[in-house]
Amino acid sequence: MSEINSPEDENDEKTLLEGKLKALEADLRQKKEIILAQHTKLEAFFESSIDALVQMDFDGHITGWNHQAEKIFGWSAEEILDQTIEQTIIPERYRDAHTNGMKRFLESGEVVVMNTLIEIHALHRDGHEFPVELSISVIDSTDLQEFSAYIRDISERKHAETVIWNQANFDSLTNLPNRNLFLQKLEHEIRSCDRSNLSLALLYIDLDRFKDVNDTLGHDIGDLLLIEISSRLKNTVREIDTVSRLSGDEFTIILGQIDDPLSVQPICQQLLDELSRPYLLNNEKVFLTASIGVTFYPQDSKDIEALQRNADQAMYAAKGNGRNRLHFFTPELQDRAIRKRKMIKDLRDAIEQQQFEIYYQPIVDLQSNLLTKAEALLRWHHPESGMVSPAVFIPIAEETGLIAEIGNWVFYTATEQASRWREQFNRDFQISINTSPLQWIDEAAAMNDWFTHLRQAGASGQSITVEITEGLLMDANDKTTNRLLDFRDAEVQVSIDDFGTGYSSLSCLKQFDIDYLKIDQTFVRNLDHDQDDLALCEAIIVMAHKLGIKVIAEGVETSTQNQLLKDFGCDFGQGYLYSRPVAVSDFETLLMDEPVKKIVEAKKSTA
Ligand code: C2E
Ligand code: MG
Ligand code: MG
């Protein structure tokens, strides 16, 4: 039996269905609104992204192009949609790689650049290329097959990176590689030598007396000079060679791929010739030379630091040989450098370990034959090498700055000695103390303390003479002049040592209020057989006396020399004839016996 629905039942069902339909419609509307809202959100996100977002289908046609893409590529969405990226934003040189990448993807599904950030160049609508950062993702579903590319313009960042890199690697004045880049290039060249079995030459170039140019013509001209020098250096060597500026007036050149070390000599000579051609800078004609040190990889060393030391030593040897020349590194130079390094180390300990002693050499009054003065001459008792000559260690002390401390010790020790001898033997006794120009120039040398020391010790300034070199007067600045006045105020006298070997004039001595001239031994030595030196000594003595300066002859070895000097009216003599420099106790014996007169007379009778 079948049930038959009454008309009331059918009405109920209809109402129910209609209700369900309405509910479904409302639900659909709501979902649509949600989707719409999400879409709007996505679009806003898409458009406001700081990256360009580019979508394309698997054929490479552009299907999405946001506002930022318009901005960085110069194409509007309208213009570019449906074009391929090969036709538009990929530079020509990358197009083949792109086509191959797409082909590979369609065959195997593989995308090399997927999910990684890569840096690449893109093409702007106006034809210029610019650097971008790019990452790509793929949607591959039944509904949608698409690539999305996130592209960021990194031109500014790249520019900033380049500026920073240049600052770190180039010298801003000359645009040459700086020390940093020089070292990288040197390492690189060494590796390529290893591969090719060839050599490289490392040249250290130091300008001779560049400081004088700066001091006399000013830093602006100095800068122009450095720029001109850089271009002369670069123009003289090959394109593959690296010219760098390490500091101030120090340049290096790496000559790479050399098969015959001898071939380097003419290149160096050419560099010297080029550099010594006159420079015309702001209408000033400037003359300058340079010294070049050369070392070879791998012949001289395989170690990068040793190579730099070698070239530096060779350069100093070139300077020592008279400048405007080149010097090759040799094993003998290396030995000398090793010995020097050891000496520097030992010299640092010498004061503390009381290895210094002052010897005194008599200075004799030639008219009375009395021993009235002495020169303090420093001696170093080296624990292994024995007595080391000041001619050897003073230049090293100067180079390392140790001269300040050593000079102070000499001054204090000698002034105390002078006070003692003045008390014991002769109220007018005077000690002459050598000073190095560096002590006058360097603040750290603390010469100021000398005056305090003299006052505190109650010592008379008259007990001391300081010996200076002619060079110091030639280069005298305000500081030197004031210091000379300080000595004058303290009643300390001033002598010019080794007079005649430098270029100072007698009038210059007057200007500085000098008390004594010490005629250099080289002139005194030849007095008895060289007419020129004889005339020179006599002239110096006469002129000095006219200027109120007293004269001491150094290196008097024979009684003939003694007699000639006496005849010229020379005031004092110093030399082996009277006595060699001796230790304190021996000098006291000389003072007690007052034997100088006897010595001179005895030598005269045996001569
Ligand atoms: P100098 O100041 O010209 O000293 C004279 C040098 O000639 C001394 O050499 C002395 O021993 C030597 N001499 C003296 N009479 C004769 C002679 O008749 N014949 C020969 N052939 N030589 C003679 P020394 O002691 O070896 O000193 C060498 C140089 O070292 C000095 O030359 C001076 O420039 C420097 N020196 C020595 N002591 C000091 C010091 O305390 N401070 C500084 N800054 N330099 C010093
Ligand atoms: Mg001297
Ligand atoms: Mg001297």
XYZ file of C-alpha atoms and ligand atoms in Angstrom:
655
model
C 0.000 0.000 0.000
C 1.376 3.260 -1.034
C 1.133 6.375 1.012
C -0.382 9.281 -0.696
C 0.761 12.792 0.437
C -1.958 15.164 1.342
C -1.783 18.697 -0.214
C -0.794 20.044 3.243
C 2.243 17.807 3.318
C 3.448 18.972 -0.100
C 3.209 22.580 0.989
C 5.343 21.896 4.022
C 8.035 20.236 1.906
C 8.146 23.156 -0.504
C 8.547 25.626 2.286
C 11.335 23.505 3.728
C 13.147 23.357 0.376
C 12.774 27.055 -0.174
C 14.225 27.694 3.271
C 17.200 25.453 2.533
C 17.778 27.204 -0.795
C 17.780 30.606 0.862
C 20.204 29.423 3.494
C 22.448 28.057 0.755
C 22.240 31.299 -1.165
C 23.146 33.309 1.938
C 26.042 30.995 2.634
C 27.244 31.359 -0.953
C 26.970 35.124 -0.773
C 28.959 35.175 2.409
C 31.646 32.934 0.923
C 31.745 35.094 -2.181
C 32.222 38.154 -0.028
C 34.987 36.444 1.887
C 36.693 35.419 -1.344
C 36.274 38.923 -2.717
C 37.742 40.397 0.443
C 40.630 37.946 0.278
C 41.165 38.778 -3.361
C 41.193 42.501 -2.636
C 43.636 41.859 0.172
C 45.851 39.783 -2.090
C 45.701 42.394 -4.795
C 46.585 45.120 -2.331
C 49.461 42.970 -1.151
C 50.471 42.263 -4.745
C 50.383 45.923 -5.662
C 51.994 47.299 -2.543
C 54.886 44.852 -2.438
C 58.294 46.479 -2.464
C 59.382 43.730 -4.840
C 58.307 43.541 -8.420
C 56.004 40.521 -8.727
C 55.902 39.005 -12.168
C 53.756 36.014 -13.040
C 53.975 34.051 -16.226
C 52.609 30.888 -17.729
C 54.652 27.908 -18.789
C 55.139 29.403 -22.267
C 56.849 32.424 -20.749
C 53.947 34.836 -21.332
C 53.504 37.437 -18.670
C 50.203 37.039 -16.821
C 50.743 39.255 -13.790
C 52.676 42.541 -13.434
C 52.385 44.646 -10.291
C 52.914 48.321 -9.711
C 56.507 47.904 -8.552
C 57.271 45.946 -11.744
C 55.971 48.909 -13.725
C 58.244 51.162 -11.721
C 61.493 49.269 -12.056
C 61.142 47.999 -15.633
C 59.363 51.000 -17.196
C 56.603 48.900 -18.795
C 52.920 49.357 -17.773
C 50.874 46.222 -17.055
C 48.725 46.951 -20.091
C 51.717 47.072 -22.404
C 53.458 43.999 -21.147
C 50.736 41.471 -20.340
C 50.834 38.602 -22.848
C 54.338 39.490 -24.063
C 57.123 37.051 -23.152
C 59.815 37.931 -20.647
C 62.502 37.133 -23.225
C 61.206 39.930 -25.431
C 61.093 42.410 -22.597
C 63.043 42.133 -19.365
C 65.794 39.593 -19.971
C 69.036 41.076 -21.360
C 70.009 39.571 -24.682
C 73.072 37.762 -23.329
C 70.942 35.727 -20.886
C 68.196 34.805 -23.356
C 69.667 31.462 -24.482
C 70.208 30.376 -20.890
C 66.611 31.285 -20.111
C 65.239 29.339 -23.103
C 67.291 26.290 -22.115
C 66.106 26.565 -18.498
C 62.444 26.634 -19.627
C 63.014 23.650 -21.896
C 64.615 21.688 -19.071
C 61.710 22.531 -16.794
C 59.060 21.415 -19.276
C 60.910 18.114 -19.836
C 61.924 17.277 -16.292
C 60.150 19.700 -13.974
C 63.542 20.914 -12.719
C 64.117 24.607 -12.019
C 67.706 25.439 -11.170
C 66.976 28.854 -9.712
C 63.933 27.726 -7.696
C 63.601 28.842 -4.095
C 67.043 30.410 -4.032
C 67.915 34.044 -4.128
C 70.063 34.881 -7.125
C 71.639 38.108 -8.317
C 71.323 38.810 -12.013
C 71.033 41.726 -14.431
C 67.632 42.757 -15.809
C 66.730 44.935 -18.781
C 64.816 48.205 -18.445
C 62.438 49.329 -21.158
C 64.883 52.112 -22.105
C 67.602 49.534 -22.788
C 69.808 49.942 -19.706
C 70.644 46.991 -17.534
C 70.445 47.011 -13.757
C 71.206 44.505 -11.002
C 68.306 42.626 -9.418
C 67.793 39.997 -6.788
C 65.420 37.279 -7.946
C 63.574 34.285 -6.520
C 61.123 32.085 -8.410
C 58.365 29.728 -7.305
C 56.256 27.391 -9.404
C 52.542 26.529 -9.116
C 51.841 23.355 -11.080
C 48.279 22.097 -10.391
C 45.429 20.958 -12.632
C 43.837 24.426 -12.384
C 46.903 26.599 -12.590
C 50.371 26.369 -14.083
C 52.387 29.430 -13.348
C 55.745 30.870 -12.336
C 55.917 33.723 -9.863
C 59.076 35.794 -9.781
C 59.930 38.180 -6.944
C 62.362 40.743 -8.282
C 64.090 43.497 -6.300
C 66.097 46.340 -7.810
C 69.460 46.353 -5.947
C 71.191 49.129 -7.913
C 71.619 51.351 -4.865
C 72.902 48.580 -2.659
C 75.368 47.501 -5.361
C 76.539 51.069 -5.804
C 77.109 51.447 -2.058
C 78.965 48.131 -2.008
C 81.191 49.305 -4.856
C 81.946 52.575 -3.066
C 82.868 50.711 0.106
C 84.975 48.197 -1.825
C 86.815 50.975 -3.618
C 87.499 52.773 -0.360
C 88.893 49.593 1.137
C 91.071 48.744 -1.853
C 92.144 51.923 -3.626
C 94.157 54.945 -2.669
C 91.844 57.929 -3.009
C 94.544 60.358 -4.205
C 96.099 58.352 -7.037
C 93.404 55.722 -7.638
C 96.084 53.065 -7.424
C 95.467 49.853 -5.471
C 96.308 50.349 -1.792
C 98.183 47.960 0.518
C 95.114 45.773 0.916
C 94.554 45.172 -2.773
C 98.318 45.004 -3.395
C 98.534 42.008 -1.039
C 95.605 40.297 -2.739
C 97.181 40.872 -6.152
C 100.540 39.604 -4.921
C 98.935 36.395 -3.672
C 97.089 36.032 -6.941
C 100.246 36.579 -9.018
C 102.159 34.076 -6.890
C 99.507 31.446 -7.598
C 99.649 32.128 -11.306
C 103.483 31.880 -11.215
C 103.104 28.452 -9.610
C 100.810 27.367 -12.404
C 102.952 28.752 -15.220
C 106.386 27.991 -13.713
C 107.377 31.599 -14.305
C 108.709 34.226 -11.872
C 107.516 37.540 -10.627
C 109.520 40.586 -9.607
C 108.414 42.661 -6.655
C 109.654 46.266 -6.768
C 109.590 48.645 -3.811
C 109.930 52.233 -4.907
C 110.617 55.055 -2.498
C 110.910 58.656 -3.623
C 114.138 60.388 -2.649
C 113.640 63.458 -0.472
C 109.922 63.701 -1.138
C 109.548 65.282 2.288
C 111.587 68.265 1.074
C 109.088 68.855 -1.745
C 106.212 68.768 0.719
C 108.018 71.038 3.167
C 109.186 73.615 0.656
C 106.407 73.643 -1.962
C 103.438 72.599 0.168
C 101.186 69.581 0.327
C 99.087 70.550 -2.699
C 102.104 70.368 -4.983
C 103.161 67.205 -3.132
C 99.780 65.663 -3.991
C 100.029 66.689 -7.644
C 103.478 65.171 -7.751
C 102.217 61.851 -6.387
C 99.459 61.773 -9.003
C 101.944 62.472 -11.813
C 104.320 59.836 -10.471
C 101.514 57.272 -10.387
C 100.720 57.839 -14.015
C 104.393 57.703 -15.063
C 104.788 54.396 -13.223
C 101.655 52.950 -14.802
C 102.622 54.103 -18.281
C 106.068 52.529 -18.040
C 104.959 48.998 -17.177
C 102.676 46.540 -18.953
C 98.917 46.342 -18.543
C 99.270 43.062 -16.614
C 101.626 44.590 -14.017
C 100.231 46.026 -10.802
C 101.309 49.441 -9.542
C 100.172 50.181 -5.972
C 100.690 52.953 -3.454
C 101.411 51.609 0.014
C 101.729 54.877 1.898
C 103.068 58.444 1.555
C 105.810 58.174 -1.038
C 106.081 54.395 -1.096
C 104.995 52.550 -4.236
C 105.203 48.923 -5.304
C 105.100 47.227 -8.671
C 104.427 43.552 -9.278
C 105.923 42.512 -12.607
C 104.230 39.227 -13.368
C 104.987 36.339 -15.746
C 108.753 36.871 -16.003
C 110.843 34.142 -17.610
C 114.214 35.859 -17.349
C 114.989 37.851 -14.168
C 117.645 39.769 -16.113
C 114.912 41.335 -18.223
C 113.804 43.304 -15.159
C 116.922 45.473 -15.031
C 116.078 47.579 -18.114
C 112.492 48.032 -16.923
C 113.746 49.342 -13.577
C 116.190 51.637 -15.335
C 113.365 52.946 -17.477
C 111.312 53.590 -14.331
C 114.205 55.529 -12.771
C 114.641 57.567 -15.973
C 110.936 58.318 -16.190
C 110.717 59.399 -12.564
C 113.766 61.655 -12.780
C 112.370 63.682 -15.699
C 111.425 67.158 -14.406
C 107.839 67.682 -13.252
C 105.922 70.823 -14.122
C 103.348 71.372 -11.385
C 101.384 74.641 -11.119
C 104.176 76.348 -13.056
C 106.769 74.995 -10.613
C 109.536 72.861 -12.057
C 110.224 70.037 -9.623
C 113.092 67.550 -9.746
C 112.883 64.226 -8.017
C 114.478 60.803 -8.080
C 113.569 57.434 -6.606
C 115.256 54.339 -5.181
C 114.078 50.889 -6.220
C 114.522 47.562 -4.406
C 113.830 44.350 -6.319
C 113.206 40.775 -5.229
C 112.050 37.699 -7.158
C 109.496 35.000 -6.499
C 110.303 32.124 -6.164
C 114.105 32.650 -6.429
C 114.599 34.875 -3.349
C 111.760 33.528 -1.237
C 108.470 31.712 -1.501
C 107.062 33.475 1.533
C 104.918 36.521 0.880
C 106.080 38.400 3.987
C 109.732 37.614 3.360
C 109.353 38.923 -0.192
C 108.092 42.249 1.115
C 110.957 42.455 3.609
C 113.464 41.602 0.858
C 112.201 44.310 -1.466
C 112.228 46.804 1.401
C 115.812 45.934 2.377
C 116.932 46.117 -1.238
C 115.290 49.532 -1.524
C 117.150 50.763 1.581
C 120.381 49.421 0.096
C 119.648 51.437 -3.063
C 119.157 54.535 -0.900
C 122.334 53.767 1.037
C 124.272 53.504 -2.218
C 123.416 57.089 -3.080
C 119.777 57.130 -4.252
C 118.368 57.324 -7.811
C 119.343 53.707 -8.349
C 118.106 50.169 -8.031
C 119.320 47.336 -5.891
C 118.538 43.636 -6.135
C 117.952 41.621 -3.021
C 120.917 39.345 -2.228
C 121.629 36.733 0.477
C 124.267 39.089 1.861
C 121.617 41.747 2.359
C 119.556 39.166 4.161
C 122.425 38.270 6.518
C 122.963 41.905 7.252
C 119.273 42.327 8.006
C 119.257 39.346 10.373
C 122.296 40.703 12.219
C 120.621 44.086 12.442
C 117.400 42.648 13.850
C 119.400 40.892 16.549
C 121.291 44.072 17.336
C 118.046 46.014 17.743
C 116.818 43.391 20.164
C 120.081 43.451 22.146
C 120.242 47.238 22.123
C 116.866 47.395 23.877
C 118.324 45.527 26.863
C 121.699 47.240 26.901
C 120.859 50.173 29.205
C 119.036 48.066 31.759
C 121.828 45.503 31.804
C 124.417 48.257 32.191
C 126.353 47.297 29.096
C 127.166 50.908 28.217
C 130.247 52.746 29.369
C 131.526 56.179 28.506
C 135.138 56.559 27.434
C 136.739 59.976 27.559
C 139.207 61.354 25.059
C 141.389 64.347 26.019
C 140.982 67.645 24.216
C 144.208 69.565 24.626
C 144.778 73.307 24.685
C 147.354 73.638 21.907
C 148.968 76.775 23.279
C 149.425 75.553 26.868
C 149.414 71.778 26.188
C 146.996 71.454 29.095
C 144.230 68.896 29.213
C 141.209 71.132 29.713
C 138.402 69.230 28.060
C 137.285 65.743 27.115
C 134.880 64.276 24.613
C 132.456 61.654 25.962
C 132.438 58.687 23.570
C 129.981 55.910 24.168
C 131.065 52.271 24.275
C 128.840 49.175 24.218
C 130.186 46.004 25.817
C 128.092 43.436 24.008
C 127.914 40.142 25.968
C 128.758 38.041 22.879
C 130.320 40.362 20.307
C 132.573 42.306 22.704
C 133.060 46.019 22.142
C 130.686 47.392 19.485
C 131.611 50.677 17.811
C 129.237 53.641 18.195
C 129.560 54.104 14.440
C 127.638 50.808 14.191
C 125.041 51.073 16.930
C 124.261 54.819 17.037
C 122.588 54.789 13.576
C 120.477 51.814 14.704
C 119.574 53.558 17.939
C 118.502 56.538 15.834
C 116.438 54.414 13.508
C 114.594 52.699 16.348
C 114.116 55.760 18.534
C 116.270 54.215 21.287
C 118.668 57.135 20.875
C 116.435 59.218 23.192
C 116.923 56.918 26.155
C 120.594 56.267 25.372
C 121.252 59.994 24.826
C 119.692 60.825 28.189
C 121.836 58.250 29.950
C 124.988 59.677 28.308
C 124.012 63.218 29.282
C 123.303 62.398 32.949
C 126.394 60.221 33.342
C 128.726 62.701 31.635
C 127.406 65.758 33.510
C 127.909 63.985 36.839
C 131.429 63.071 35.752
C 132.151 66.670 34.742
C 131.046 67.961 38.159
C 133.266 65.419 39.931
C 136.344 66.242 37.845
C 135.752 69.967 38.242
C 135.800 69.446 42.005
C 138.793 67.108 42.056
C 141.099 68.419 39.317
C 140.222 71.555 37.450
C 137.445 74.080 38.142
C 137.120 74.876 34.416
C 137.068 71.328 33.156
C 134.521 70.705 30.430
C 133.012 67.572 28.827
C 131.805 67.549 25.272
C 128.711 65.391 24.642
C 127.633 64.099 21.217
C 123.988 64.542 20.310
C 122.087 63.089 17.428
C 119.827 65.344 15.314
C 116.923 63.119 16.303
C 117.272 64.164 19.921
C 116.663 67.729 18.809
C 113.697 66.961 16.640
C 111.858 64.315 18.609
C 109.771 65.548 21.551
C 110.102 62.160 23.236
C 113.845 62.709 23.487
C 113.030 64.850 26.523
C 115.970 67.248 26.256
C 113.851 69.543 28.436
C 114.648 67.320 31.374
C 118.348 68.019 30.869
C 118.004 71.585 32.131
C 116.008 70.488 35.167
C 118.634 67.841 35.828
C 121.486 70.366 35.648
C 119.678 72.707 38.079
C 118.782 69.961 40.531
C 122.312 68.536 40.491
C 123.658 72.040 41.092
C 125.901 71.474 38.069
C 127.205 74.388 36.076
C 126.117 74.594 32.456
C 129.694 75.654 31.713
C 130.839 72.141 32.514
C 129.171 70.899 29.303
C 129.431 71.403 25.565
C 126.922 69.744 23.253
C 128.177 68.609 19.864
C 125.766 68.898 16.971
C 126.065 68.135 13.279
C 126.129 70.648 10.449
C 123.012 68.998 9.040
C 120.997 70.011 12.089
C 121.793 73.683 11.452
C 121.005 73.393 7.758
C 117.552 71.983 8.518
C 117.067 74.188 11.565
C 113.483 75.146 12.316
C 112.059 77.235 15.156
C 112.225 74.318 17.516
C 115.950 73.793 16.958
C 116.642 77.506 17.205
C 114.736 77.767 20.488
C 116.484 74.739 21.873
C 119.853 76.305 21.005
C 118.748 79.378 22.932
C 117.758 77.179 25.891
C 121.310 75.818 25.971
C 122.692 79.331 25.778
C 120.499 80.388 28.716
C 121.782 77.418 30.690
C 125.377 78.485 29.794
C 125.959 75.216 27.947
C 128.264 75.720 24.959
C 127.696 74.349 21.462
C 130.193 72.697 19.064
C 129.814 71.753 15.437
C 131.155 68.221 15.035
C 132.871 66.912 11.891
C 132.964 70.397 10.373
C 133.658 70.479 6.644
C 131.859 67.269 5.748
C 128.464 68.961 5.417
C 127.436 72.028 3.509
C 127.026 74.663 6.161
C 128.684 78.011 5.710
C 130.651 79.892 8.299
C 128.135 82.748 8.263
C 125.411 80.265 9.133
C 127.432 79.363 12.251
C 127.524 82.980 13.331
C 123.765 83.236 13.023
C 123.390 80.387 15.512
C 125.915 81.646 18.032
C 128.193 78.636 17.910
C 131.147 78.361 20.323
C 133.384 75.690 18.781
C 134.108 74.164 15.408
C 135.584 70.685 15.266
C 137.523 70.301 12.007
C 136.803 66.831 10.688
C 139.591 64.252 10.896
C 139.652 63.731 7.128
C 141.189 67.214 6.671
C 143.543 66.940 9.638
C 144.799 63.513 8.483
C 146.211 64.956 5.253
C 147.600 68.138 6.738
C 151.245 67.168 6.382
C 151.080 66.103 2.713
C 148.053 67.687 1.038
C 148.340 71.370 0.192
C 144.572 71.720 -0.324
C 143.712 70.370 3.085
C 146.440 72.479 4.590
C 144.973 75.603 3.021
C 141.463 74.559 4.035
C 142.367 74.035 7.685
C 144.131 77.346 7.844
C 141.193 79.133 6.208
C 138.685 77.538 8.584
C 140.753 78.577 11.597
C 141.202 82.174 10.413
C 137.558 82.620 9.442
C 136.245 80.995 12.622
C 138.384 83.284 14.747
C 137.040 86.297 12.859
C 133.556 85.153 13.888
C 134.624 84.641 17.505
C 134.439 80.848 17.236
C 137.141 78.606 18.695
C 138.519 75.677 16.722
C 139.218 72.082 17.772
C 141.149 69.857 15.373
C 139.996 66.212 15.462
C 142.126 63.166 14.690
C 145.527 64.640 15.423
C 147.902 61.685 15.140
C 151.339 63.120 14.430
C 153.456 65.840 16.004
C 153.794 67.471 12.572
C 150.034 67.882 12.442
C 150.170 69.154 16.018
C 152.824 71.699 15.094
C 151.087 72.915 11.920
C 147.807 73.418 13.768
C 149.617 75.270 16.530
C 151.246 77.507 13.907
C 147.829 78.296 12.365
C 146.620 79.367 15.782
C 144.213 76.416 16.201
C 142.877 76.459 19.761
C 142.509 72.793 20.667
C 143.611 69.385 19.438
C 142.093 65.959 19.956
C 143.539 62.717 18.685
C 145.556 59.582 19.227
C 148.717 61.712 19.521
C 147.542 62.873 22.936
C 145.513 59.836 23.905
C 142.913 57.397 22.602
C 139.503 57.532 24.308
C 139.958 55.796 27.692
C 137.880 54.569 30.647
C 137.253 56.871 33.661
C 140.100 55.517 35.841
C 142.662 55.821 33.031
C 141.471 59.314 32.275
C 141.920 60.228 35.944
C 145.519 59.039 35.753
C 145.997 61.407 32.811
C 144.439 64.232 34.796
C 146.549 63.524 37.878
C 149.839 63.309 36.023
C 148.967 66.207 33.757
C 151.123 64.261 31.332
C 149.934 65.633 28.034
C 152.818 68.026 27.757
C 155.222 65.218 28.432
C 153.517 62.911 25.923
C 153.657 65.494 23.181
C 157.256 66.248 23.930
C 158.245 62.617 24.179
C 156.557 61.855 20.833
C 158.257 64.859 19.294
C 161.660 63.560 20.236
C 160.943 60.094 18.810
C 159.240 61.425 15.657
P 132.944 61.836 16.680
O 132.026 62.566 17.586
O 133.473 62.585 15.525
O 134.092 61.280 17.586
C 135.423 61.190 17.200
C 135.747 59.812 16.751
O 137.056 59.761 16.238
C 135.735 58.798 17.909
O 135.336 57.556 17.372
C 137.197 58.759 18.293
O 137.570 57.559 18.956
C 137.873 58.855 16.963
N 139.213 59.435 17.048
C 139.659 60.320 17.943
N 140.970 60.648 17.684
C 141.338 59.931 16.599
C 142.551 59.815 15.835
O 143.557 60.434 16.126
N 142.545 58.985 14.767
C 141.441 58.291 14.420
N 141.519 57.500 13.362
N 140.285 58.369 15.125
C 140.226 59.176 16.189
P 134.299 56.656 18.111
O 134.491 56.734 19.573
O 134.311 55.317 17.454
O 132.913 57.379 17.791
C 132.421 57.418 16.511
C 131.250 58.356 16.403
O 130.141 57.842 17.130
C 131.482 59.717 17.010
O 132.200 60.515 16.127
C 130.099 60.194 17.232
O 129.571 60.718 16.042
C 129.361 58.915 17.553
N 129.167 58.841 19.016
C 129.994 58.400 19.974
N 129.414 58.500 21.181
C 128.203 59.046 20.987
C 127.110 59.416 21.839
O 127.150 59.309 23.081
N 125.982 59.934 21.254
C 125.900 60.106 19.907
N 124.761 60.608 19.398
N 126.889 59.781 19.077
C 128.037 59.260 19.605
Mg 131.958 64.166 18.457
Mg 133.858 64.264 15.016
